[in-house]
PDB file of C-alpha atoms in Angstrom:
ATOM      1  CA  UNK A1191       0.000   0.000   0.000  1.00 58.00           C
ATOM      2  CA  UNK A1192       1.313   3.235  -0.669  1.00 69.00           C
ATOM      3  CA  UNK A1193       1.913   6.598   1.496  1.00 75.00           C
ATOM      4  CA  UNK A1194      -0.422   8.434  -0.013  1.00 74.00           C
ATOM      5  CA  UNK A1195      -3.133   5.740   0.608  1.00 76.00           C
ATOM      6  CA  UNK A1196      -2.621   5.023   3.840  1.00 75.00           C
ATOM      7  CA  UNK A1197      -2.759   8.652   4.408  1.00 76.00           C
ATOM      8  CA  UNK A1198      -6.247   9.697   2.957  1.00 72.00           C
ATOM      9  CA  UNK A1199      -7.882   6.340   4.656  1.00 76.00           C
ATOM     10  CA  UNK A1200      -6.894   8.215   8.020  1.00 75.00           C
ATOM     11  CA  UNK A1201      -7.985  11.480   7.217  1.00 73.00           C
ATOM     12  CA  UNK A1202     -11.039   9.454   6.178  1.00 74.00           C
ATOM     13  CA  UNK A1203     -11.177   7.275   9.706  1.00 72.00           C
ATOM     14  CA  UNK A1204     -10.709  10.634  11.498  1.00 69.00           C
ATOM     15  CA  UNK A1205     -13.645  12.504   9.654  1.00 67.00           C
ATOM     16  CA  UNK A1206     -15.851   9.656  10.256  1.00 64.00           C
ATOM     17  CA  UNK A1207     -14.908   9.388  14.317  1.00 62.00           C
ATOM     18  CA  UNK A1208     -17.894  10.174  16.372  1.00 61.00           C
ATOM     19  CA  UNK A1209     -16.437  11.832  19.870  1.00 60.00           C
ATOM     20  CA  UNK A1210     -17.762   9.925  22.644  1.00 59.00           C
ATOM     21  CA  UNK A1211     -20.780  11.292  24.423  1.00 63.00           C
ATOM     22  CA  UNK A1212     -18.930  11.018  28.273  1.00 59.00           C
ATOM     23  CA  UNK A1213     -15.706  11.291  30.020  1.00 66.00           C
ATOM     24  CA  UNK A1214     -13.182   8.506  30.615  1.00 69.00           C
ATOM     25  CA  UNK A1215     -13.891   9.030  34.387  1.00 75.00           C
ATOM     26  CA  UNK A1216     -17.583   8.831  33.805  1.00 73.00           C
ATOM     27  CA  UNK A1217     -17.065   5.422  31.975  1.00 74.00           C
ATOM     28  CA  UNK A1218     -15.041   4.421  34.845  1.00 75.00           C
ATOM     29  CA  UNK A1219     -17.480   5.303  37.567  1.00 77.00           C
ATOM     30  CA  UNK A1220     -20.338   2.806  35.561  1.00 76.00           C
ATOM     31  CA  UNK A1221     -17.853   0.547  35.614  1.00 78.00           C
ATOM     32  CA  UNK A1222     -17.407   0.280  39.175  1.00 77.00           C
ATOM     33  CA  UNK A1223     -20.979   0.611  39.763  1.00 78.00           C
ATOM     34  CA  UNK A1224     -21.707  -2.502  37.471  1.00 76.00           C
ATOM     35  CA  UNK A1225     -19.702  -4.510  39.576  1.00 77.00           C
ATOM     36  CA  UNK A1226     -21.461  -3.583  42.806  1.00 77.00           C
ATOM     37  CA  UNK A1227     -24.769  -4.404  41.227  1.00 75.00           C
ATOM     38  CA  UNK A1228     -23.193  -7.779  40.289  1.00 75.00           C
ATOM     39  CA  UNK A1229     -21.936  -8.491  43.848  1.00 71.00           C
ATOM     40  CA  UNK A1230     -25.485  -7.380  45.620  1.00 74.00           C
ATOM     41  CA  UNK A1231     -27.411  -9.735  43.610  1.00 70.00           C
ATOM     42  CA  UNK A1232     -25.015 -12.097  43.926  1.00 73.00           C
ATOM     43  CA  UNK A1233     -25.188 -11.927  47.997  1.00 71.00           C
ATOM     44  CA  UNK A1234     -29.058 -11.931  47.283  1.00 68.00           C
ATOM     45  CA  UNK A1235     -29.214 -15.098  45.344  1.00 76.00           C
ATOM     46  CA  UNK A1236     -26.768 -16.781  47.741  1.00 72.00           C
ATOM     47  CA  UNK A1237     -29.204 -16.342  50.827  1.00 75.00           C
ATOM     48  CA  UNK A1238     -32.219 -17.130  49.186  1.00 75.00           C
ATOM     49  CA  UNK A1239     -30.375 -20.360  48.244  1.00 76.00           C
ATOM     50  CA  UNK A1240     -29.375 -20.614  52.210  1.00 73.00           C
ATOM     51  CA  UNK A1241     -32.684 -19.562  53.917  1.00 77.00           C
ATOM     52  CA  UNK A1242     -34.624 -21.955  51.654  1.00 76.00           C
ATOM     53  CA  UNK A1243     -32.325 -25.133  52.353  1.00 75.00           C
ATOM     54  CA  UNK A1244     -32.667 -24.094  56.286  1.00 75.00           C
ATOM     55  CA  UNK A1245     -36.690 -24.192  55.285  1.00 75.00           C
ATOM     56  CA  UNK A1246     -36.204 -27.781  54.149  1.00 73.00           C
ATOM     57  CA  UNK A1247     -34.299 -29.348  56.977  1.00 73.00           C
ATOM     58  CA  UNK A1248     -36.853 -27.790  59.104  1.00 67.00           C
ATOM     59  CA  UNK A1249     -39.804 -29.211  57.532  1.00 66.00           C
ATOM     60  CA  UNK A1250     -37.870 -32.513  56.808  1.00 69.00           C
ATOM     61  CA  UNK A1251     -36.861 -32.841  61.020  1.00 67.00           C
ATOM     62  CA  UNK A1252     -40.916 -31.766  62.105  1.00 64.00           C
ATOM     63  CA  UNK A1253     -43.099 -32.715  59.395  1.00 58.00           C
ATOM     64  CA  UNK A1254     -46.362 -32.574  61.204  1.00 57.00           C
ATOM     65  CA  UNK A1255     -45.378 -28.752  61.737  1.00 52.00           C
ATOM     66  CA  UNK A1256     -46.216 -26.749  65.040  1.00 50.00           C
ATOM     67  CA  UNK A1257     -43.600 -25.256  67.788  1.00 51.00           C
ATOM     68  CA  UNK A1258     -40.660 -26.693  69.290  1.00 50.00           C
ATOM     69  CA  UNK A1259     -42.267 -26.804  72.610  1.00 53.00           C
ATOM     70  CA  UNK A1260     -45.116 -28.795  71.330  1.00 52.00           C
ATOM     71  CA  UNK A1261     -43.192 -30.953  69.538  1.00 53.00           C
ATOM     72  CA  UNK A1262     -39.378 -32.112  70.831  1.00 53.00           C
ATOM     73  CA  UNK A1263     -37.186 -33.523  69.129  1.00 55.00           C
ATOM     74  CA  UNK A1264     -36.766 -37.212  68.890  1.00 55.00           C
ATOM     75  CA  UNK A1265     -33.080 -36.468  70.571  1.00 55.00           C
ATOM     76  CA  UNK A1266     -34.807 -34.571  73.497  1.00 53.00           C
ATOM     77  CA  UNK A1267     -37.706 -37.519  74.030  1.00 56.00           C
ATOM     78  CA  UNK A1268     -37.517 -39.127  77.486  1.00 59.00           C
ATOM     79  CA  UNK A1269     -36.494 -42.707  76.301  1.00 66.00           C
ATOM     80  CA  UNK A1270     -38.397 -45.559  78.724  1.00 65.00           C
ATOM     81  CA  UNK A1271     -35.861 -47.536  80.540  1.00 65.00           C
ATOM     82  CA  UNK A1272     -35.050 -51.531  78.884  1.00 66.00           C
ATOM     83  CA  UNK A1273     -36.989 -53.511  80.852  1.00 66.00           C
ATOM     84  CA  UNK A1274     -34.933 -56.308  82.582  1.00 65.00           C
ATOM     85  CA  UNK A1275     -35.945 -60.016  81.372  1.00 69.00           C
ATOM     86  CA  UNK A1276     -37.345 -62.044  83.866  1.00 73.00           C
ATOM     87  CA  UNK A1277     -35.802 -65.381  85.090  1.00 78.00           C
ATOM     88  CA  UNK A1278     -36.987 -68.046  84.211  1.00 87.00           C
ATOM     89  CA  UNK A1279     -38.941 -70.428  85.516  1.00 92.00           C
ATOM     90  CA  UNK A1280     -37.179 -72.931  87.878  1.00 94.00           C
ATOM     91  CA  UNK A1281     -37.339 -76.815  87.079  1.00 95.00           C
ATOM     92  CA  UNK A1282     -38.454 -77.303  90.820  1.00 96.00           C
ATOM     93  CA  UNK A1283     -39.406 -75.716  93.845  1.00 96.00           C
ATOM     94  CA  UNK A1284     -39.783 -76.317  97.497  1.00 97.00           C
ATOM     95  CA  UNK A1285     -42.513 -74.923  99.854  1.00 96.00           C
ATOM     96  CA  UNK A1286     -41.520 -75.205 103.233  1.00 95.00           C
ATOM     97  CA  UNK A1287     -44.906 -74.402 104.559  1.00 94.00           C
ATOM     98  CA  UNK A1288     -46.111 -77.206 103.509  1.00 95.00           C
ATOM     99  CA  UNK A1289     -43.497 -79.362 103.468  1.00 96.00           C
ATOM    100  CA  UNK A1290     -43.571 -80.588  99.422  1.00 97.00           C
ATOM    101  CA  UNK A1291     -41.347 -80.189  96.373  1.00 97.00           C
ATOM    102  CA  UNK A1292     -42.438 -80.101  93.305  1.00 97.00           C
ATOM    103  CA  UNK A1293     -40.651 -81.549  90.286  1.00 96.00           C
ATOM    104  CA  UNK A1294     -42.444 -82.388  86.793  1.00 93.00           C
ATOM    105  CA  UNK A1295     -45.574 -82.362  88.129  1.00 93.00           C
ATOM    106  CA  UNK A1296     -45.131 -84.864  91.318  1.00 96.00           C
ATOM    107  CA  UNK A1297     -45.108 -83.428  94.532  1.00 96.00           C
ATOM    108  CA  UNK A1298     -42.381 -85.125  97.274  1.00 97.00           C
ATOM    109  CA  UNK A1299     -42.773 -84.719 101.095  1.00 97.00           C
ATOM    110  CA  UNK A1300     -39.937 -82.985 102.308  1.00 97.00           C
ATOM    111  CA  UNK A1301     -38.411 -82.584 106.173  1.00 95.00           C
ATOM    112  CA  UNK A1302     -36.192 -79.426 106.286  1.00 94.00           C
ATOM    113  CA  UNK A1303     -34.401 -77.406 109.037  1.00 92.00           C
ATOM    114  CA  UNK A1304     -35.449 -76.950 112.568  1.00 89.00           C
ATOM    115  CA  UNK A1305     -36.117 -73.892 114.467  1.00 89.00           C
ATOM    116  CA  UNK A1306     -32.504 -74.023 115.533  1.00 89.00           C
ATOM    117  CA  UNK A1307     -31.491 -74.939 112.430  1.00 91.00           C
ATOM    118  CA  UNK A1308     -34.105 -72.786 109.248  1.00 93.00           C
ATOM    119  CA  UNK A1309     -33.436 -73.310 106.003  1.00 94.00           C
ATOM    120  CA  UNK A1310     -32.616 -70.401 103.895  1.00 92.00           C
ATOM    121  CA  UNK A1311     -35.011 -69.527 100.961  1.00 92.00           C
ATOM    122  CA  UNK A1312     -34.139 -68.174  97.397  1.00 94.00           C
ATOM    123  CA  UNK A1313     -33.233 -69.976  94.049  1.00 96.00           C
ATOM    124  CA  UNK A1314     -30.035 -72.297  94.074  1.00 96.00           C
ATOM    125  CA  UNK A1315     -28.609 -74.409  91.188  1.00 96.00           C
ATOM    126  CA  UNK A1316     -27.622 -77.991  91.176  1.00 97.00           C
ATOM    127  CA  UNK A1317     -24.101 -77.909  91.190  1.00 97.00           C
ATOM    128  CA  UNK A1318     -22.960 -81.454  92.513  1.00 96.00           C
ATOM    129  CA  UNK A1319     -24.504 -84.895  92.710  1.00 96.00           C
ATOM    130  CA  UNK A1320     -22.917 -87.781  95.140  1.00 96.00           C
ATOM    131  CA  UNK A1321     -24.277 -90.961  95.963  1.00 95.00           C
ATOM    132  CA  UNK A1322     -23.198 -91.281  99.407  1.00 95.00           C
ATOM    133  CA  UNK A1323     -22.363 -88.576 101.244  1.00 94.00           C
ATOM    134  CA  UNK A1324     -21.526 -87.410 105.167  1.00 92.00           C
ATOM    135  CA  UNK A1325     -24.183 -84.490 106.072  1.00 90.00           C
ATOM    136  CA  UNK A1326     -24.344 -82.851 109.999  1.00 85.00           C
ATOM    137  CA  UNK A1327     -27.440 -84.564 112.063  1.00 78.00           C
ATOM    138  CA  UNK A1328     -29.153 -83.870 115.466  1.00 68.00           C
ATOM    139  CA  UNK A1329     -28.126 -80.490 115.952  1.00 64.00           C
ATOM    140  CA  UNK A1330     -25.261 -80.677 114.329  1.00 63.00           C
ATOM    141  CA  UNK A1331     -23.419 -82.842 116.393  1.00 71.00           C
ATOM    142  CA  UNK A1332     -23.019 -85.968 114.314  1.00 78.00           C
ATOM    143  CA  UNK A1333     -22.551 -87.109 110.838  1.00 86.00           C
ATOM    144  CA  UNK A1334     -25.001 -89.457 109.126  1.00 87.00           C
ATOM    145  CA  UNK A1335     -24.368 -90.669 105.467  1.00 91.00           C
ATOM    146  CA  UNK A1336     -26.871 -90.089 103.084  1.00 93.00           C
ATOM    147  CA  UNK A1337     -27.652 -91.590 100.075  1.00 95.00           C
ATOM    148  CA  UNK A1338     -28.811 -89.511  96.955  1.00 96.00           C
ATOM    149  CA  UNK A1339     -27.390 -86.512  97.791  1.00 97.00           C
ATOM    150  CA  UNK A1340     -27.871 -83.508  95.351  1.00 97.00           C
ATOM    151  CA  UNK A1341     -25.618 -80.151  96.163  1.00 96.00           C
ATOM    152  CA  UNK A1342     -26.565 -76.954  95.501  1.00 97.00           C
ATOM    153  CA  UNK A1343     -25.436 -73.617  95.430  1.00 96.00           C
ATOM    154  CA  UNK A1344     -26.885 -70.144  95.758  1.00 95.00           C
ATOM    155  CA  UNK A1345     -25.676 -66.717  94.088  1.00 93.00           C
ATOM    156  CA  UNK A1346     -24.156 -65.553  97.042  1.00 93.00           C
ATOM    157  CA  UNK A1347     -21.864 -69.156  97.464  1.00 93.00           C
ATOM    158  CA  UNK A1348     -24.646 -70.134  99.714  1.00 93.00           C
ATOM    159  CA  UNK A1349     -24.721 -74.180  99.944  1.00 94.00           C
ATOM    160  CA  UNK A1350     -27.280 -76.621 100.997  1.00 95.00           C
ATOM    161  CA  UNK A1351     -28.312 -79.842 100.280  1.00 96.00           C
ATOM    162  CA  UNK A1352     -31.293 -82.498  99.185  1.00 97.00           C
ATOM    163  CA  UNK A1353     -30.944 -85.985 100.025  1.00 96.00           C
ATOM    164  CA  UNK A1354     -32.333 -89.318 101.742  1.00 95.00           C
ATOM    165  CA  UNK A1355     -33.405 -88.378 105.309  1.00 92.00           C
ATOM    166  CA  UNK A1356     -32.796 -92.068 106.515  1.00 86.00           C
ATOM    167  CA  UNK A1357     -32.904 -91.486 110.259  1.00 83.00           C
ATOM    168  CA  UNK A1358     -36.863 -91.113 110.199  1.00 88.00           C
ATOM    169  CA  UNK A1359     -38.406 -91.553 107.028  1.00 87.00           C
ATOM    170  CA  UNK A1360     -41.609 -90.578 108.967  1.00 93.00           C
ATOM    171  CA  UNK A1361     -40.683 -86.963 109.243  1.00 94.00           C
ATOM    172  CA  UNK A1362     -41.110 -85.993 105.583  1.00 96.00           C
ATOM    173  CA  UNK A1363     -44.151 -84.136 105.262  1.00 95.00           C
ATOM    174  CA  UNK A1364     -45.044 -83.951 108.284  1.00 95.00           C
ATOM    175  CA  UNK A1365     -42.193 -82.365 110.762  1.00 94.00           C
ATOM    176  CA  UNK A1366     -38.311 -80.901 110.126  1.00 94.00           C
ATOM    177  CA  UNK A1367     -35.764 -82.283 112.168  1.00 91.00           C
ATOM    178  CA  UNK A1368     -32.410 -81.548 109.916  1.00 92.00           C
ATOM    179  CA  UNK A1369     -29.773 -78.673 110.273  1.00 91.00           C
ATOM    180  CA  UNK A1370     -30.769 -76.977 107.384  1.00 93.00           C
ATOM    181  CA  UNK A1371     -30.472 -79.324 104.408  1.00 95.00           C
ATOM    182  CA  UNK A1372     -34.029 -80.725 102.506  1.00 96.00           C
ATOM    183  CA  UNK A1373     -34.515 -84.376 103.037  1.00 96.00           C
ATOM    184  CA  UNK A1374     -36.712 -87.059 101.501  1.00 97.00           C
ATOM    185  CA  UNK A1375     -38.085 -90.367 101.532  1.00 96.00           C
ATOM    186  CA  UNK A1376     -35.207 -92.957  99.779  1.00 95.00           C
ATOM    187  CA  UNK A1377     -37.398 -93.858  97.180  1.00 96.00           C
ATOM    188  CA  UNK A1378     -38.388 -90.117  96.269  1.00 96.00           C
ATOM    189  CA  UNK A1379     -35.049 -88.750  96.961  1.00 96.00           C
ATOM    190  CA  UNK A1380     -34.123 -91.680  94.549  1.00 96.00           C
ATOM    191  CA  UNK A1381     -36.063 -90.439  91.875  1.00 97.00           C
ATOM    192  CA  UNK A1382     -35.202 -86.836  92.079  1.00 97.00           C
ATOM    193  CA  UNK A1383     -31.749 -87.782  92.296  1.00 97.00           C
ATOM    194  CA  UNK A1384     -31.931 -89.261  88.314  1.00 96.00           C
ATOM    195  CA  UNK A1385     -34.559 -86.580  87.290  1.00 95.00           C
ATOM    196  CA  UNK A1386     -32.025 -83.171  87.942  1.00 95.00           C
ATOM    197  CA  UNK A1387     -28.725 -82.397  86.217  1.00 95.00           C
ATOM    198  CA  UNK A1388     -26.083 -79.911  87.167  1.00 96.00           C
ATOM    199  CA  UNK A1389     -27.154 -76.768  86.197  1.00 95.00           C
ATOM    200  CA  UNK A1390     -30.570 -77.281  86.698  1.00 96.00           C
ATOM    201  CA  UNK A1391     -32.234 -74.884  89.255  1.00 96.00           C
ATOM    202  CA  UNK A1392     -34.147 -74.615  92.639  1.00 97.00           C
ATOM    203  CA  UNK A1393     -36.016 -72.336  93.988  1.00 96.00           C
ATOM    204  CA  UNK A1394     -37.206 -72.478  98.045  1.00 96.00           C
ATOM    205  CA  UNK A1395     -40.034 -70.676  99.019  1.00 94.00           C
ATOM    206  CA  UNK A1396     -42.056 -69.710 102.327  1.00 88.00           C
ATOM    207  CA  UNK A1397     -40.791 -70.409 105.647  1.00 85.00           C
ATOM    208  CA  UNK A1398     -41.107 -73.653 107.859  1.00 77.00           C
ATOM    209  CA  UNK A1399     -44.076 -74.062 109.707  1.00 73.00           C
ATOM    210  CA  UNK A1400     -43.725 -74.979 113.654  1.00 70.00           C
ATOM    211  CA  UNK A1401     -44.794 -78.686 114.420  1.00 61.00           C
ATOM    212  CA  UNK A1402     -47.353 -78.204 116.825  1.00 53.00           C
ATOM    213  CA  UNK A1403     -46.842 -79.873 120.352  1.00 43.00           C
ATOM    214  CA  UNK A1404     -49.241 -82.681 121.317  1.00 43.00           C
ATOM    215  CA  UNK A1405     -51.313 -81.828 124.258  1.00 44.00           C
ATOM    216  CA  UNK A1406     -50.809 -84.448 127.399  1.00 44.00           C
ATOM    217  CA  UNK A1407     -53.702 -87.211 127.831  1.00 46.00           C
ATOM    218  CA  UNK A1408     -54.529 -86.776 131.499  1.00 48.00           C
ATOM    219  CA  UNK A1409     -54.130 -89.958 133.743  1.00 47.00           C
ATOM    220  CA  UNK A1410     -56.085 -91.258 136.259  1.00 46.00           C
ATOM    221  CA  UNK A1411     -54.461 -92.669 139.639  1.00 50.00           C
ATOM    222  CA  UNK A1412     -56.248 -95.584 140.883  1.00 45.00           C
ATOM    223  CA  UNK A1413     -53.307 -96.197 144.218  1.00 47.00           C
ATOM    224  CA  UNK A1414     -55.772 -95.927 147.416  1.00 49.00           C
ATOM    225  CA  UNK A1415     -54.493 -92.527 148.381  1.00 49.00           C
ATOM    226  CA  UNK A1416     -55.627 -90.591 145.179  1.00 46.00           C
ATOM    227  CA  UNK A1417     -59.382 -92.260 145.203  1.00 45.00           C
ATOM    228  CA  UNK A1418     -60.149 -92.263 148.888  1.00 48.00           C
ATOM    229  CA  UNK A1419     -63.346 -89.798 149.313  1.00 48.00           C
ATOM    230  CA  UNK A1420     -63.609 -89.342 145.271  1.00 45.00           C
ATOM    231  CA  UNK A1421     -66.116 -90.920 143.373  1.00 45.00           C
ATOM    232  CA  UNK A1422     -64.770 -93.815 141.040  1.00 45.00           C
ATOM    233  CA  UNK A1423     -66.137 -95.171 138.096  1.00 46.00           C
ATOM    234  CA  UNK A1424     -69.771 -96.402 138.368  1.00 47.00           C
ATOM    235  CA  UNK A1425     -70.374 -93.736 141.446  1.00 47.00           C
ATOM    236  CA  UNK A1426     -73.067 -91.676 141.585  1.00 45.00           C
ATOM    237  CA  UNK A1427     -74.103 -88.566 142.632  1.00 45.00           C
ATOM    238  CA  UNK A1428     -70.763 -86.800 143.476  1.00 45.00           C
ATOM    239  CA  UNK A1429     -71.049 -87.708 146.944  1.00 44.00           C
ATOM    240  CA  UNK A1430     -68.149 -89.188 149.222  1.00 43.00           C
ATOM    241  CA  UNK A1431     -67.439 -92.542 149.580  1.00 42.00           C
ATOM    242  CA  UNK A1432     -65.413 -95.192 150.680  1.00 42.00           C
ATOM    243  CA  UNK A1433     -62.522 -96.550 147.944  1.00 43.00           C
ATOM    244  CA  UNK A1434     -64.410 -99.579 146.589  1.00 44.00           C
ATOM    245  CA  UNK A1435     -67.707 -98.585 146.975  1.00 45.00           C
ATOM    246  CA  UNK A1436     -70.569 -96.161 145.342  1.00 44.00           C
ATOM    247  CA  UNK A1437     -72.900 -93.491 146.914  1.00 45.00           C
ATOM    248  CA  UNK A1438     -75.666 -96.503 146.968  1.00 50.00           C
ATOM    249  CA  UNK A1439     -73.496 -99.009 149.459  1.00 48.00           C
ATOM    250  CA  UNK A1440     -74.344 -98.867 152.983  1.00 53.00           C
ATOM    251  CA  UNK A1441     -71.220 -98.098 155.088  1.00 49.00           C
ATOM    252  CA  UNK A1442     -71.224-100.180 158.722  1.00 53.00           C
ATOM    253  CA  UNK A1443     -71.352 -98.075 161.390  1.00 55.00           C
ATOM    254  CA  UNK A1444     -67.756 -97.675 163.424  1.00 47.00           C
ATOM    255  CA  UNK A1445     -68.216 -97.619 167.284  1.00 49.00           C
ATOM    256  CA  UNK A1446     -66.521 -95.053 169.003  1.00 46.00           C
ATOM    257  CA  UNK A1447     -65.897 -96.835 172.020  1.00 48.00           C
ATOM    258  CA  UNK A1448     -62.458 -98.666 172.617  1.00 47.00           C
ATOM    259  CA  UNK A1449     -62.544-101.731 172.890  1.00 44.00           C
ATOM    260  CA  UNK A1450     -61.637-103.525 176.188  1.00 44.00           C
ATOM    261  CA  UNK A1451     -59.248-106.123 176.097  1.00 44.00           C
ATOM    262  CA  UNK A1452     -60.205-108.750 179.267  1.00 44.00           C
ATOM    263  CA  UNK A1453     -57.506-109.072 181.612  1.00 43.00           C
ATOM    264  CA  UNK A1454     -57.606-112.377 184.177  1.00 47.00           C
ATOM    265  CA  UNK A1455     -58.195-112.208 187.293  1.00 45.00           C
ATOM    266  CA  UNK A1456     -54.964-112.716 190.004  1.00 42.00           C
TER     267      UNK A1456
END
């Protein structure tokens, strides 16, 4: 291109120049407000987004709407305490009250401890089992062996025992004569002895029941000293008589006067 072109297509370019209608600083200043305007909405947009996600957790943590105080949270819900499971049942149990234990339905007669002596209550497991063995009798004082003996043990280490209460077999069910430990009749103690396994478990309930003490049968003394001036059997009436005789038997008259004893005469 030559000088002289390039020279009238700038005197063209500077005819055809429109002069801007502001300053520089006035373009400036729009700039920087532009920006601003930017930045607000922006901030704007940016909490709308915020306030309307806190809306939703809201709504998504109480759905069925109302106040706080009306409705807790789940977190601040008094929780009901676990309930503890209950034991369970024992495979037999002894009433000392009456005197019976019950095992798979059968009932046994029992003797236990004596006044001296009680036998503590509560639920014990089977824990040994010995054919023979040496258990405390009459107060404590001697040792009997006993047959079918079945040890047990409490919670607490608490021991007693169940076994054949050979010494009187008439006792069971009816009176308690041992220092503590349960006893049976062979044949029944027998029987349990086969029917429980270690680990099987006990319970003892109620408390021994006094044996009552038999009133004395009066007796009657028939020496001659105790009936003289009573009334013995087949009397009548009450009234006094004579040992031997009844109200209706005349009594002889008894003279008063001594009797003389005849001397001879000199």
């Amino acid at each position: 291109m030559s000088d002289e072109l390039a020279s009238g297509l700038r005197e063209l370019a500077q005819d055809a120049e429109t002069p801007p209608s502001v300053s520089g600083a006035e373009i400036r200043l729009r700039a920087v407000r532009r920006r601003r305007r930017r930045f607000r909405w922006t901030a704007v947009t940016v909490a709308g987004a915020c306030a309307a996600a806190s809306l939703a957790l809201v709504v998504a943590l109480n759905p069925t709407g109302g106040d706080r105080e009306d409705h807790p949270s789940p977190a601040a819900s008094p929780t009901a305490p676990p309930s503890s499971p209950s034991p369970a049942a024992p495979d037999a149990t002894v009433d000392l009250s009456r005197r019976m234990l019950t095992v798979a339905g059968r009932e046994l007669p029992i003797s236990s401890g004596s006044v001296r002596y009680p036998t503590a209550g509560g639920r014990m497991m089977v824990v040994s089992k010995d054919s023979v063995k040496a258990l405390p009798m009459f107060a404590g004082k001697y040792l009997e062996k006993v047959a079918w003996v079945i040890g047990l043990r409490a919670a607490d280490g608490t021991t007693n025992f169940v076994g054949t209460l050979m010494a009187d077999e008439k006792a069971p069910g009816n009176y308690d004569i041992t220092t503590g430990w349960i006893g049976l009749r062979r044949a029944d103690a027998l029987w349990l002895y086969k029917q429980l396994e270690p680990g099987a478990v006990i319970e003892i309930r109620g408390a021994a029941t006094p044996t009552p003490t038999p009133t004395p049968t009066p007796t009657v003394d028939l020496s001659p000293s105790a009936t003289e001036g009573t009334v013995l059997p087949g009397g009548t009436g009450g009234a006094v008589t004579s040992p031997g005789r009844t109200a209706d038997t005349p009594v002889p008259p008894v003279s008063a006067t001594p009797s003389v004893a005849a001397v001879p005469a000199d």
